[in-house]
C-alpha positions as MATLAB code, in Angstrom:
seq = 'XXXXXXXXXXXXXXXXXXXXXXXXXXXXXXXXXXXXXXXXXXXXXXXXXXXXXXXXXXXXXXXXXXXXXXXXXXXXXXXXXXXXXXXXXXXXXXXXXXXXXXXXXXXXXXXXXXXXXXXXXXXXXXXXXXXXXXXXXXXXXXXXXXXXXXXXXXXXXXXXXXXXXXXXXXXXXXXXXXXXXXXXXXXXXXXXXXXXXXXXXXXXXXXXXXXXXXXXXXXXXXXXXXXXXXXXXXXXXXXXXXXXXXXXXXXXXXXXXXXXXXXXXXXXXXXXXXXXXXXXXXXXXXXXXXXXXXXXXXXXXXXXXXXXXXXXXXXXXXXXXXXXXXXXXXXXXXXXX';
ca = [
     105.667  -95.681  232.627;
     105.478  -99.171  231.462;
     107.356 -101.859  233.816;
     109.469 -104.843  232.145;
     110.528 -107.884  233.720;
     113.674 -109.637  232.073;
     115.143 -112.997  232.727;
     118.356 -113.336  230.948;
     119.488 -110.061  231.270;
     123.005 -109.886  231.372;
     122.825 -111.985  227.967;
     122.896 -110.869  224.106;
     119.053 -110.460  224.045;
     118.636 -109.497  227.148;
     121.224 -106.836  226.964;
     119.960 -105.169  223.460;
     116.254 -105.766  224.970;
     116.978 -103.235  227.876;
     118.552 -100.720  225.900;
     115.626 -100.800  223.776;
     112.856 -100.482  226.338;
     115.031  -97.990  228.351;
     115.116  -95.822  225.390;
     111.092  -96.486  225.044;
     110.324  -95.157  228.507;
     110.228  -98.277  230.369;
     111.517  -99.071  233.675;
     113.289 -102.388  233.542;
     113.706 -104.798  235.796;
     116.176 -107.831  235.235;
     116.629 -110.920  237.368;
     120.505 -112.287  237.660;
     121.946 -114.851  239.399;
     124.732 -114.231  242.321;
     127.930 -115.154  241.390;
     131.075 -114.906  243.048;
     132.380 -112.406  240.144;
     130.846 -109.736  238.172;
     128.862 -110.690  235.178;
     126.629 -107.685  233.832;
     129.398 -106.544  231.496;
     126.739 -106.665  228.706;
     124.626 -104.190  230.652;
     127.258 -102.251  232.821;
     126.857  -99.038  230.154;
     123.525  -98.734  231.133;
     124.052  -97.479  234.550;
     127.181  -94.570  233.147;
     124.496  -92.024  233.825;
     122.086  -92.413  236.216;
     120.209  -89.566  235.349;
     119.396  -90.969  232.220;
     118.938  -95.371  232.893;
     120.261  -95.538  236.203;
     116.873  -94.933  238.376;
     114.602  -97.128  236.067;
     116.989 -100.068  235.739;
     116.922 -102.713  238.965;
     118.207 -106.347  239.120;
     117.203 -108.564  241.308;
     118.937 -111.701  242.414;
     116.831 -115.009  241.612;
     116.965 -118.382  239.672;
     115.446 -120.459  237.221;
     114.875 -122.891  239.338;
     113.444 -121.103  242.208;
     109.693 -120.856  241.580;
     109.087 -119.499  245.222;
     111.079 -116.536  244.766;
     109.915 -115.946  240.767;
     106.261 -115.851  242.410;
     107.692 -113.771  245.302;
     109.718 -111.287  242.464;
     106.009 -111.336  240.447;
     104.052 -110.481  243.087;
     106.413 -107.440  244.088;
     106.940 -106.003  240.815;
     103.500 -106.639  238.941;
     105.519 -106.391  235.485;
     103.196 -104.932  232.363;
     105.238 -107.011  230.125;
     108.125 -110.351  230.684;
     110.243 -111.367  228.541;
     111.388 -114.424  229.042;
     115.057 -115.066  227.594;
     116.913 -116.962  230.260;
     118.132 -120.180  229.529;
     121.022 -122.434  229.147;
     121.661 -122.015  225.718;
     124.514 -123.739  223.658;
     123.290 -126.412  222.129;
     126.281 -128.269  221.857;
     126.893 -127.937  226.081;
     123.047 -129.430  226.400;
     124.286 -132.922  225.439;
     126.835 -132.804  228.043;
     124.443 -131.567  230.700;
     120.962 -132.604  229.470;
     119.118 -132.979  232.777;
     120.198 -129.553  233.934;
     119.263 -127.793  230.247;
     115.687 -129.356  230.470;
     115.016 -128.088  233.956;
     116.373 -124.019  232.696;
     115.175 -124.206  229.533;
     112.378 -126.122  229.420;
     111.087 -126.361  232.801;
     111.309 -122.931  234.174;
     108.752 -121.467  231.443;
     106.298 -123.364  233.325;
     107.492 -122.027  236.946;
     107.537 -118.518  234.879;
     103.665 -118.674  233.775;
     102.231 -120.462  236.762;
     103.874 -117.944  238.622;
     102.023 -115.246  236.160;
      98.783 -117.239  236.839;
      99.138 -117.745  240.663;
      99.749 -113.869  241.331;
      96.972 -112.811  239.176;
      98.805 -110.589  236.971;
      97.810 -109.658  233.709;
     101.100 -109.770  232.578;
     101.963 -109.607  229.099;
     104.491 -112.839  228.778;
     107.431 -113.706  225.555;
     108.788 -117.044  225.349;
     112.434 -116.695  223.377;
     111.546 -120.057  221.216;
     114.381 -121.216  218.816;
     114.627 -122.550  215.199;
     116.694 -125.649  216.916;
     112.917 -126.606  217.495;
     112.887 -127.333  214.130;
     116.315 -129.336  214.218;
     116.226 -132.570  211.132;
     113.714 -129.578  209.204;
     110.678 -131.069  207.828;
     110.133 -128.529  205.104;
     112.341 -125.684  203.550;
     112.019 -122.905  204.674;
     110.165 -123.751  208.101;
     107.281 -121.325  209.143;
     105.122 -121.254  212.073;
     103.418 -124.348  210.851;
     106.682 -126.596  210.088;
     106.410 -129.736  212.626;
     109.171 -129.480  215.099;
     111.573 -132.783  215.455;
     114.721 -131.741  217.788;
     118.072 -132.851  217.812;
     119.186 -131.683  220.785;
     118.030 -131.799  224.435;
     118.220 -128.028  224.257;
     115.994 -128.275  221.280;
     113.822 -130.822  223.179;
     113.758 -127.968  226.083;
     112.498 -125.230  223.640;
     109.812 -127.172  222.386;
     108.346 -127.965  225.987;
     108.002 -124.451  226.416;
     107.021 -123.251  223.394;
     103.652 -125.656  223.532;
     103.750 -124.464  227.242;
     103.160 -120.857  226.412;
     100.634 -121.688  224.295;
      98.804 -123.990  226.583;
      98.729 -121.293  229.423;
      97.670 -118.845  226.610;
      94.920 -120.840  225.331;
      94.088 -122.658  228.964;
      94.058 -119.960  231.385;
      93.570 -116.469  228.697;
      97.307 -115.133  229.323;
      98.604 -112.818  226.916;
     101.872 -114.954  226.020;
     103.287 -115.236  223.014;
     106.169 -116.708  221.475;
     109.031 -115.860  219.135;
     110.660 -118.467  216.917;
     114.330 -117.007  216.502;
     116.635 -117.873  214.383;
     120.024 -118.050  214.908;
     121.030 -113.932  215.426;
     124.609 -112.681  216.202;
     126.132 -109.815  217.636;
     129.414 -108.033  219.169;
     128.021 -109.420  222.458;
     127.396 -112.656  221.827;
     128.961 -115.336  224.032;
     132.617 -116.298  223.062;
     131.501 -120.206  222.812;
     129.378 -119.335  220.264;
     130.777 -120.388  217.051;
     130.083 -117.213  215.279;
     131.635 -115.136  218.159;
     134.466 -118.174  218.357;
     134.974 -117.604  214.518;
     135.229 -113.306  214.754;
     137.428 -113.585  218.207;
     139.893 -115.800  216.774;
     140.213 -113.881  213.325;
     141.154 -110.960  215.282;
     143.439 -112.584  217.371;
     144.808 -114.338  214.909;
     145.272 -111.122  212.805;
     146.910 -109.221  215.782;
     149.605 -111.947  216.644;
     147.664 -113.558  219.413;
     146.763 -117.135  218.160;
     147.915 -119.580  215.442;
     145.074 -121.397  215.208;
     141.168 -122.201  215.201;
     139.590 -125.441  216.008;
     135.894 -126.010  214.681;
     133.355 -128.767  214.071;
     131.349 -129.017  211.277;
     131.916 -126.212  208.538;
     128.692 -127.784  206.376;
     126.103 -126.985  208.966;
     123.614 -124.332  207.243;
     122.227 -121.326  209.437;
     120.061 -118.370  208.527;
     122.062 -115.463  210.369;
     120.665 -112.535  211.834;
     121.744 -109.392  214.061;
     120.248 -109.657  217.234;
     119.548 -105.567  218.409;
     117.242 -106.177  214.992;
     115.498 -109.366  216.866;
     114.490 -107.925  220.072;
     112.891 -104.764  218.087;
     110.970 -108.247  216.776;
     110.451 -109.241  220.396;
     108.943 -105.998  221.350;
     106.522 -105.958  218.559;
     105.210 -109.180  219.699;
     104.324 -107.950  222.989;
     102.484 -105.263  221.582;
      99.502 -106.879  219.714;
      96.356 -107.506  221.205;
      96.454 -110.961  221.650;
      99.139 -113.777  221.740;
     100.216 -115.281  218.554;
     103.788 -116.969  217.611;
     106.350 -115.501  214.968;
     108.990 -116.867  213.210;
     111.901 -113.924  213.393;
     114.450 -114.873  210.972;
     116.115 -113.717  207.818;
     115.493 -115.645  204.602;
     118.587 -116.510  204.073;
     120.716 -119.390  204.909;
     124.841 -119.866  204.793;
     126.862 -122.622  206.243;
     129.560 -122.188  209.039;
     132.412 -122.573  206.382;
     131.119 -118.829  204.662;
     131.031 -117.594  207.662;
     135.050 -118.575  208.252;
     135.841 -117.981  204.592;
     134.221 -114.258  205.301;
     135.326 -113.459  208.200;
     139.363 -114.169  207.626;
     138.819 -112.494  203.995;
     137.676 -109.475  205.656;
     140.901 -108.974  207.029;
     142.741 -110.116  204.014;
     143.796 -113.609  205.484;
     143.127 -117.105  203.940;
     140.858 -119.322  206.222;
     142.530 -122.773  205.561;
     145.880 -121.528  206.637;
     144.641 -121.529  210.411;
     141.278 -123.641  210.717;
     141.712 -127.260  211.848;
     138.887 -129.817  212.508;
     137.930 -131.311  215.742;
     135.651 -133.660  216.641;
     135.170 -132.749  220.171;
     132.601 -129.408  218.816;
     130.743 -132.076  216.535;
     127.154 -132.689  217.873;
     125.866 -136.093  218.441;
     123.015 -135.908  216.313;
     123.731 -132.637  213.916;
     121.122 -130.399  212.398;
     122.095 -129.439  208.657;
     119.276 -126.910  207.795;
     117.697 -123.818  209.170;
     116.509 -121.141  206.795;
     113.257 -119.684  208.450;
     109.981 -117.902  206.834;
     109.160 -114.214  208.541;
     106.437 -113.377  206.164;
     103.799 -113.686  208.635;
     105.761 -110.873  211.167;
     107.037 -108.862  207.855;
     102.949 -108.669  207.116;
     101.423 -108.509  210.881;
     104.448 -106.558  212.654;
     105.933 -104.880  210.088;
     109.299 -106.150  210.743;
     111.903 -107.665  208.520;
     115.894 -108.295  209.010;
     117.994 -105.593  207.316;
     121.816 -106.521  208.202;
     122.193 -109.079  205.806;
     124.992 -112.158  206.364;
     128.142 -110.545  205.117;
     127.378 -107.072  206.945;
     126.842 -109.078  209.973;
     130.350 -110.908  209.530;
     132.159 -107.393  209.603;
     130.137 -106.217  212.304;
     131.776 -109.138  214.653;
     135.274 -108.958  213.371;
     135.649 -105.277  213.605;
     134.448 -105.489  216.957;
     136.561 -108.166  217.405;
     139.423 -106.485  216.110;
     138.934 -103.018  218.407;
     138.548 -105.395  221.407;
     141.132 -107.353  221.194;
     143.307 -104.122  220.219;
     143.436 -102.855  223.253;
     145.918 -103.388  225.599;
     144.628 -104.966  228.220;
     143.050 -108.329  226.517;
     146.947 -108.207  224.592;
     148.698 -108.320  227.717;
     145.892 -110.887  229.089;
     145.985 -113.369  225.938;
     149.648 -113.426  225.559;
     149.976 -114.857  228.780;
     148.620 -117.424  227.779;
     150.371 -120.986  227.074;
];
């Protein structure tokens, strides 16, 4: 049995990642931080029968920013494969907290691999890389060999780590790889996501629970994908021989406006009735265009995206839409001011 090591497990990837390797046999192991509340509702299905996930899922508590107790974890476990997703992710949050993004994002790769190194494991490690590496995009569509020049600290973070991974992989013979995703979406992605914002708020607004949506820039372009497909991606990586770097992504690019204009037309509603602008979710320095190149994982890996954009769009809102529908989150939203 083949033994997993996940940071970022209680998060969209890292979620879909476990119930993939659970179904492959593996027994996975997740770190989380402690929290004064409960926050493995991503993951909390997982353990409804413990005769089937239950005995070879574990989380740990542990940190980012704790090196002594990742080394400590490493040296327990002695993982066959990490996958490193943990991170502080929104993009938009990393300008308001840049110091504390570069130290999770950035940073902790390097406590994650020297730990890898110091415990002599022959770990097999994934950095989650991000097309926001790419940020004011060089070249159309970018590829694994499209300069990187980040707009973001977050972005900024990403690319420390990705050159990280490869440095340990090329300085010290580590089997780490890294996967270049684009921007993927699911049921389970965080609500301060503007995809999840833009599906959460259709159904609410459909079901009588909110008049309005406020938004930032509708002309940003994105190529959308749906993330249980990108962590099959992930897994394939890890599989190979050797290290390498993939771009997972789908081909296809559509700005944040389609997205709205799709998701209120899917339940027969006219976007510009309820959208308003403002500035507060526009990004200091914005990045207009990300439309990313898989041909070298369609050829190597064998994998391609499938759910295409306006699949993905009712995917969220139906979700959305059976969530919401219940009557618990009605009673909880409409007491709200």
């Amino acid at each position: 049995m083949k033994k997993a090591l996940i940071t970022g497990i209680t998060g969209q990837d890292g979620s879909y990642l476990a119930d993939l390797l659970l179904e492959k046999g593996y027994e996975v192991h997740g770190i989380i931080r402690r929290a004064s509340t409960f926050n493995t509702s991503r993951i909390d299905h997982l353990y409804a029968d413990p005769h089937v996930n239950g005995v070879r899922m574990f989380l740990h508590y542990g940190d980012l920013s704790d090196s002594v107790n990742l080394v400590k974890l490493l040296y327990k476990l002695k993982p066959d494969e990490i996958y490193h997703l943990g991170a502080q992710s929104h993009v938009r949050v990393s300008f308001d907290i840049p110091e504390y993004t570069s130290d999770v994002t950035g940073v902790a790769t390097i406590r994650i691999l020297e730990a890898i190194r110091e415990a002599g494991l022959r770990s097999r490690f994934f950095q989650a890389s991000s097309s926001e590496m790419f940020g004011k995009a060089q070249e159309v569509p970018q590829s694994e060999k499209t300069p990187f020049w980040p707009r973001s600290p977050y972005g900024v973070a990403k690319v420390f780590s990705y050159w990280a991974t490869i440095n340990y992989r090329e300085s010290y013979g580590l089997h780490a790889s890294n996967g270049i995703m684009f921007n993927h979406e699911s049921p389970r992605r965080g609500e301060t996501f503007v995809t999840r914002k833009i599906s959460r708020a259709v159904a609410a607004i459909k079901l009588g629970l909110q008049k309005e949506l406020f938004l930032g820039n509708l002309d940003a372009k994105r190529d959308w994908g749906y993330a249980p497909e990108y962590v099959e991606g992930v897994w394939r990586i890890l599989q190979l021989h050797e290290g390498e770097d993939f771009v997972l992504a789908t081909g296809e690019t559509h700005t944040v406006r389609e997205f709205v204009e799709a998701a209120f037309a899917h339940v027969d509603l006219d976007w510009k009735q309820f959208v308003k602008h403002d500035p507060r979710y526009e990004r200091p320095a914005e990045v207009d265009l990300l439309l990313g190149d898989a041909s070298k994982a369609k050829k190597i890996l064998g994998w391609e995206a499938k759910v295409r954009f306006h699949e993905l769009v009712r995917i969220m809102v139906d979700a959305d839409m059976k969530l919401l529908s219940r009557e618990t989150p009605r009673e909880h939203l409409g007491k709200l001011p």
